[in-house]
């Protein structure tokens, strides 16, 4: 599906990614300064990101995609992110092991609930599709 909405979202990603790559190539310290400012208030950053994700989800649904297609793309992006993060995961896991795991889980509650809702939605759609073909 090649709707104007998906083209606009892809253009936005293209422009933001190009700006990041150019900035990293020319002045990496400027990019890291921006990242530090952006994550200075992580809860606010997370809430704004979730609101942005909700808006993008709504736009994608309006463009004609369904939740199954969107989550299939999420799988692709998850695998891309795993590939990029793999070198750093051992240090991240060491850090996580040194933390209060229950506290970390509680801090991620809204994020986790968002994923559970999306996964349940997808499961119901897939089950409905399977049920309608039987």
PDB file of C-alpha atoms in Angstrom:
ATOM      1  CA  UNK A   1       0.000   0.000   0.000  1.00  0.00           C
ATOM      2  CA  UNK A   2       1.462   3.304  -1.062  1.00  0.00           C
ATOM      3  CA  UNK A   3      -0.776   5.987   0.407  1.00  0.00           C
ATOM      4  CA  UNK A   4       0.142   9.650   0.842  1.00  0.00           C
ATOM      5  CA  UNK A   5       0.138   9.104   4.627  1.00  0.00           C
ATOM      6  CA  UNK A   6       2.701   6.297   4.485  1.00  0.00           C
ATOM      7  CA  UNK A   7       4.790   8.299   2.019  1.00  0.00           C
ATOM      8  CA  UNK A   8       4.740  11.288   4.376  1.00  0.00           C
ATOM      9  CA  UNK A   9       5.752   9.129   7.353  1.00  0.00           C
ATOM     10  CA  UNK A  10       8.551   7.544   5.321  1.00  0.00           C
ATOM     11  CA  UNK A  11       9.739  11.010   4.236  1.00  0.00           C
ATOM     12  CA  UNK A  12       9.766  12.132   7.875  1.00  0.00           C
ATOM     13  CA  UNK A  13      11.901   9.125   8.828  1.00  0.00           C
ATOM     14  CA  UNK A  14      14.185   9.767   5.854  1.00  0.00           C
ATOM     15  CA  UNK A  15      14.717  13.431   6.774  1.00  0.00           C
ATOM     16  CA  UNK A  16      15.287  12.756  10.474  1.00  0.00           C
ATOM     17  CA  UNK A  17      17.678   9.904   9.691  1.00  0.00           C
ATOM     18  CA  UNK A  18      19.597  11.965   7.149  1.00  0.00           C
ATOM     19  CA  UNK A  19      19.933  14.831   9.636  1.00  0.00           C
ATOM     20  CA  UNK A  20      21.209  12.426  12.278  1.00  0.00           C
ATOM     21  CA  UNK A  21      23.729  10.762   9.972  1.00  0.00           C
ATOM     22  CA  UNK A  22      25.043  14.072   8.627  1.00  0.00           C
ATOM     23  CA  UNK A  23      25.339  15.488  12.146  1.00  0.00           C
ATOM     24  CA  UNK A  24      27.122  12.341  13.373  1.00  0.00           C
ATOM     25  CA  UNK A  25      29.538  12.533  10.434  1.00  0.00           C
ATOM     26  CA  UNK A  26      30.332  16.233  10.868  1.00  0.00           C
ATOM     27  CA  UNK A  27      29.885  16.959  14.600  1.00  0.00           C
ATOM     28  CA  UNK A  28      29.120  13.846  16.641  1.00  0.00           C
ATOM     29  CA  UNK A  29      29.373  15.819  19.892  1.00  0.00           C
ATOM     30  CA  UNK A  30      26.412  17.947  18.740  1.00  0.00           C
ATOM     31  CA  UNK A  31      24.290  14.831  18.272  1.00  0.00           C
ATOM     32  CA  UNK A  32      25.249  13.453  21.669  1.00  0.00           C
ATOM     33  CA  UNK A  33      24.461  16.814  23.246  1.00  0.00           C
ATOM     34  CA  UNK A  34      20.997  16.677  21.702  1.00  0.00           C
ATOM     35  CA  UNK A  35      20.531  13.101  22.911  1.00  0.00           C
ATOM     36  CA  UNK A  36      21.543  14.106  26.448  1.00  0.00           C
ATOM     37  CA  UNK A  37      19.025  16.958  26.431  1.00  0.00           C
ATOM     38  CA  UNK A  38      16.326  14.727  24.945  1.00  0.00           C
ATOM     39  CA  UNK A  39      16.804  12.055  27.610  1.00  0.00           C
ATOM     40  CA  UNK A  40      17.379  14.438  30.533  1.00  0.00           C
ATOM     41  CA  UNK A  41      13.777  13.753  31.592  1.00  0.00           C
ATOM     42  CA  UNK A  42      13.296  10.120  30.540  1.00  0.00           C
ATOM     43  CA  UNK A  43       9.702   9.791  31.745  1.00  0.00           C
ATOM     44  CA  UNK A  44       8.658  12.824  29.713  1.00  0.00           C
ATOM     45  CA  UNK A  45      10.602  11.548  26.704  1.00  0.00           C
ATOM     46  CA  UNK A  46       8.904   8.154  27.013  1.00  0.00           C
ATOM     47  CA  UNK A  47       5.437   9.698  27.260  1.00  0.00           C
ATOM     48  CA  UNK A  48       6.020  11.969  24.271  1.00  0.00           C
ATOM     49  CA  UNK A  49       7.381   8.997  22.285  1.00  0.00           C
ATOM     50  CA  UNK A  50       4.340   6.871  23.188  1.00  0.00           C
ATOM     51  CA  UNK A  51       2.028   9.714  22.157  1.00  0.00           C
ATOM     52  CA  UNK A  52       3.945   9.993  18.871  1.00  0.00           C
ATOM     53  CA  UNK A  53       3.691   6.227  18.405  1.00  0.00           C
ATOM     54  CA  UNK A  54      -0.071   6.411  18.989  1.00  0.00           C
ATOM     55  CA  UNK A  55      -0.359   9.167  16.376  1.00  0.00           C
ATOM     56  CA  UNK A  56       1.709   7.202  13.850  1.00  0.00           C
ATOM     57  CA  UNK A  57      -0.343   4.067  14.559  1.00  0.00           C
ATOM     58  CA  UNK A  58      -3.540   6.024  13.960  1.00  0.00           C
ATOM     59  CA  UNK A  59      -2.145   7.456  10.710  1.00  0.00           C
ATOM     60  CA  UNK A  60      -1.033   4.011   9.525  1.00  0.00           C
ATOM     61  CA  UNK A  61      -4.453   2.555  10.265  1.00  0.00           C
ATOM     62  CA  UNK A  62      -6.079   5.457   8.385  1.00  0.00           C
ATOM     63  CA  UNK A  63      -3.793   4.774   5.421  1.00  0.00           C
ATOM     64  CA  UNK A  64      -5.302   1.307   5.011  1.00  0.00           C
ATOM     65  CA  UNK A  65      -2.798  -0.850   6.844  1.00  0.00           C
ATOM     66  CA  UNK A  66      -4.093  -3.198   9.517  1.00  0.00           C
ATOM     67  CA  UNK A  67      -2.580  -4.111  12.868  1.00  0.00           C
ATOM     68  CA  UNK A  68      -1.215  -7.404  11.498  1.00  0.00           C
ATOM     69  CA  UNK A  69       0.749  -5.595   8.784  1.00  0.00           C
ATOM     70  CA  UNK A  70       1.974  -2.977  11.240  1.00  0.00           C
ATOM     71  CA  UNK A  71       3.215  -5.584  13.732  1.00  0.00           C
ATOM     72  CA  UNK A  72       4.903  -7.506  10.910  1.00  0.00           C
ATOM     73  CA  UNK A  73       6.895  -4.329  10.200  1.00  0.00           C
ATOM     74  CA  UNK A  74       7.594  -4.063  13.952  1.00  0.00           C
ATOM     75  CA  UNK A  75       9.217  -7.509  13.754  1.00  0.00           C
ATOM     76  CA  UNK A  76      11.471  -6.273  10.942  1.00  0.00           C
ATOM     77  CA  UNK A  77      12.428  -3.171  12.935  1.00  0.00           C
ATOM     78  CA  UNK A  78      13.000  -5.223  16.100  1.00  0.00           C
ATOM     79  CA  UNK A  79      15.444  -7.443  14.232  1.00  0.00           C
ATOM     80  CA  UNK A  80      17.213  -4.384  12.818  1.00  0.00           C
ATOM     81  CA  UNK A  81      17.483  -2.900  16.327  1.00  0.00           C
ATOM     82  CA  UNK A  82      18.818  -6.191  17.726  1.00  0.00           C
ATOM     83  CA  UNK A  83      21.516  -6.178  15.057  1.00  0.00           C
ATOM     84  CA  UNK A  84      22.491  -2.618  15.954  1.00  0.00           C
ATOM     85  CA  UNK A  85      22.371  -3.110  19.727  1.00  0.00           C
ATOM     86  CA  UNK A  86      24.053  -6.545  19.857  1.00  0.00           C
ATOM     87  CA  UNK A  87      27.554  -5.196  20.638  1.00  0.00           C
ATOM     88  CA  UNK A  88      26.204  -3.256  23.645  1.00  0.00           C
ATOM     89  CA  UNK A  89      23.851  -5.840  25.129  1.00  0.00           C
ATOM     90  CA  UNK A  90      26.395  -7.608  27.376  1.00  0.00           C
ATOM     91  CA  UNK A  91      27.062  -4.313  29.216  1.00  0.00           C
ATOM     92  CA  UNK A  92      23.356  -3.532  29.304  1.00  0.00           C
ATOM     93  CA  UNK A  93      22.567  -6.958  30.786  1.00  0.00           C
ATOM     94  CA  UNK A  94      25.262  -6.451  33.435  1.00  0.00           C
ATOM     95  CA  UNK A  95      23.687  -3.122  34.339  1.00  0.00           C
ATOM     96  CA  UNK A  96      20.180  -4.639  34.455  1.00  0.00           C
ATOM     97  CA  UNK A  97      21.441  -7.446  36.716  1.00  0.00           C
ATOM     98  CA  UNK A  98      22.732  -4.826  39.160  1.00  0.00           C
ATOM     99  CA  UNK A  99      19.322  -3.108  39.389  1.00  0.00           C
ATOM    100  CA  UNK A 100      16.104  -3.815  41.272  1.00  0.00           C
ATOM    101  CA  UNK A 101      14.359  -5.862  38.590  1.00  0.00           C
ATOM    102  CA  UNK A 102      10.884  -5.297  40.041  1.00  0.00           C
ATOM    103  CA  UNK A 103      11.495  -1.547  39.994  1.00  0.00           C
ATOM    104  CA  UNK A 104      12.586  -1.691  36.371  1.00  0.00           C
ATOM    105  CA  UNK A 105       9.451  -3.619  35.445  1.00  0.00           C
ATOM    106  CA  UNK A 106       7.231  -1.112  37.266  1.00  0.00           C
ATOM    107  CA  UNK A 107       8.945   1.791  35.490  1.00  0.00           C
ATOM    108  CA  UNK A 108       8.160   0.136  32.152  1.00  0.00           C
ATOM    109  CA  UNK A 109       4.474  -0.432  32.975  1.00  0.00           C
ATOM    110  CA  UNK A 110       2.906   1.914  30.418  1.00  0.00           C
ATOM    111  CA  UNK A 111       5.281   0.712  27.698  1.00  0.00           C
ATOM    112  CA  UNK A 112       4.570  -2.943  28.532  1.00  0.00           C
ATOM    113  CA  UNK A 113       0.800  -2.371  28.647  1.00  0.00           C
ATOM    114  CA  UNK A 114       0.979  -0.679  25.233  1.00  0.00           C
ATOM    115  CA  UNK A 115       2.689  -3.739  23.766  1.00  0.00           C
ATOM    116  CA  UNK A 116       0.249  -6.135  25.443  1.00  0.00           C
ATOM    117  CA  UNK A 117      -2.678  -4.166  23.991  1.00  0.00           C
ATOM    118  CA  UNK A 118      -1.180  -4.212  20.491  1.00  0.00           C
ATOM    119  CA  UNK A 119      -0.375  -7.926  20.698  1.00  0.00           C
ATOM    120  CA  UNK A 120      -3.864  -8.806  21.955  1.00  0.00           C
ATOM    121  CA  UNK A 121      -5.404  -6.700  19.188  1.00  0.00           C
ATOM    122  CA  UNK A 122      -3.279  -8.533  16.621  1.00  0.00           C
ATOM    123  CA  UNK A 123      -4.153 -11.927  18.145  1.00  0.00           C
ATOM    124  CA  UNK A 124      -7.884 -11.183  17.946  1.00  0.00           C
ATOM    125  CA  UNK A 125      -7.577 -10.066  14.315  1.00  0.00           C
ATOM    126  CA  UNK A 126      -5.572 -13.171  13.386  1.00  0.00           C
ATOM    127  CA  UNK A 127      -7.985 -15.464  15.232  1.00  0.00           C
ATOM    128  CA  UNK A 128     -10.905 -13.777  13.493  1.00  0.00           C
ATOM    129  CA  UNK A 129      -9.226 -14.296  10.095  1.00  0.00           C
ATOM    130  CA  UNK A 130      -8.540 -17.951  10.897  1.00  0.00           C
ATOM    131  CA  UNK A 131     -12.104 -18.420  12.152  1.00  0.00           C
ATOM    132  CA  UNK A 132     -13.598 -16.862   9.022  1.00  0.00           C
ATOM    133  CA  UNK A 133     -11.626 -19.209   6.737  1.00  0.00           C
ATOM    134  CA  UNK A 134     -12.772 -22.373   8.517  1.00  0.00           C
TER     135      UNK A 134
END
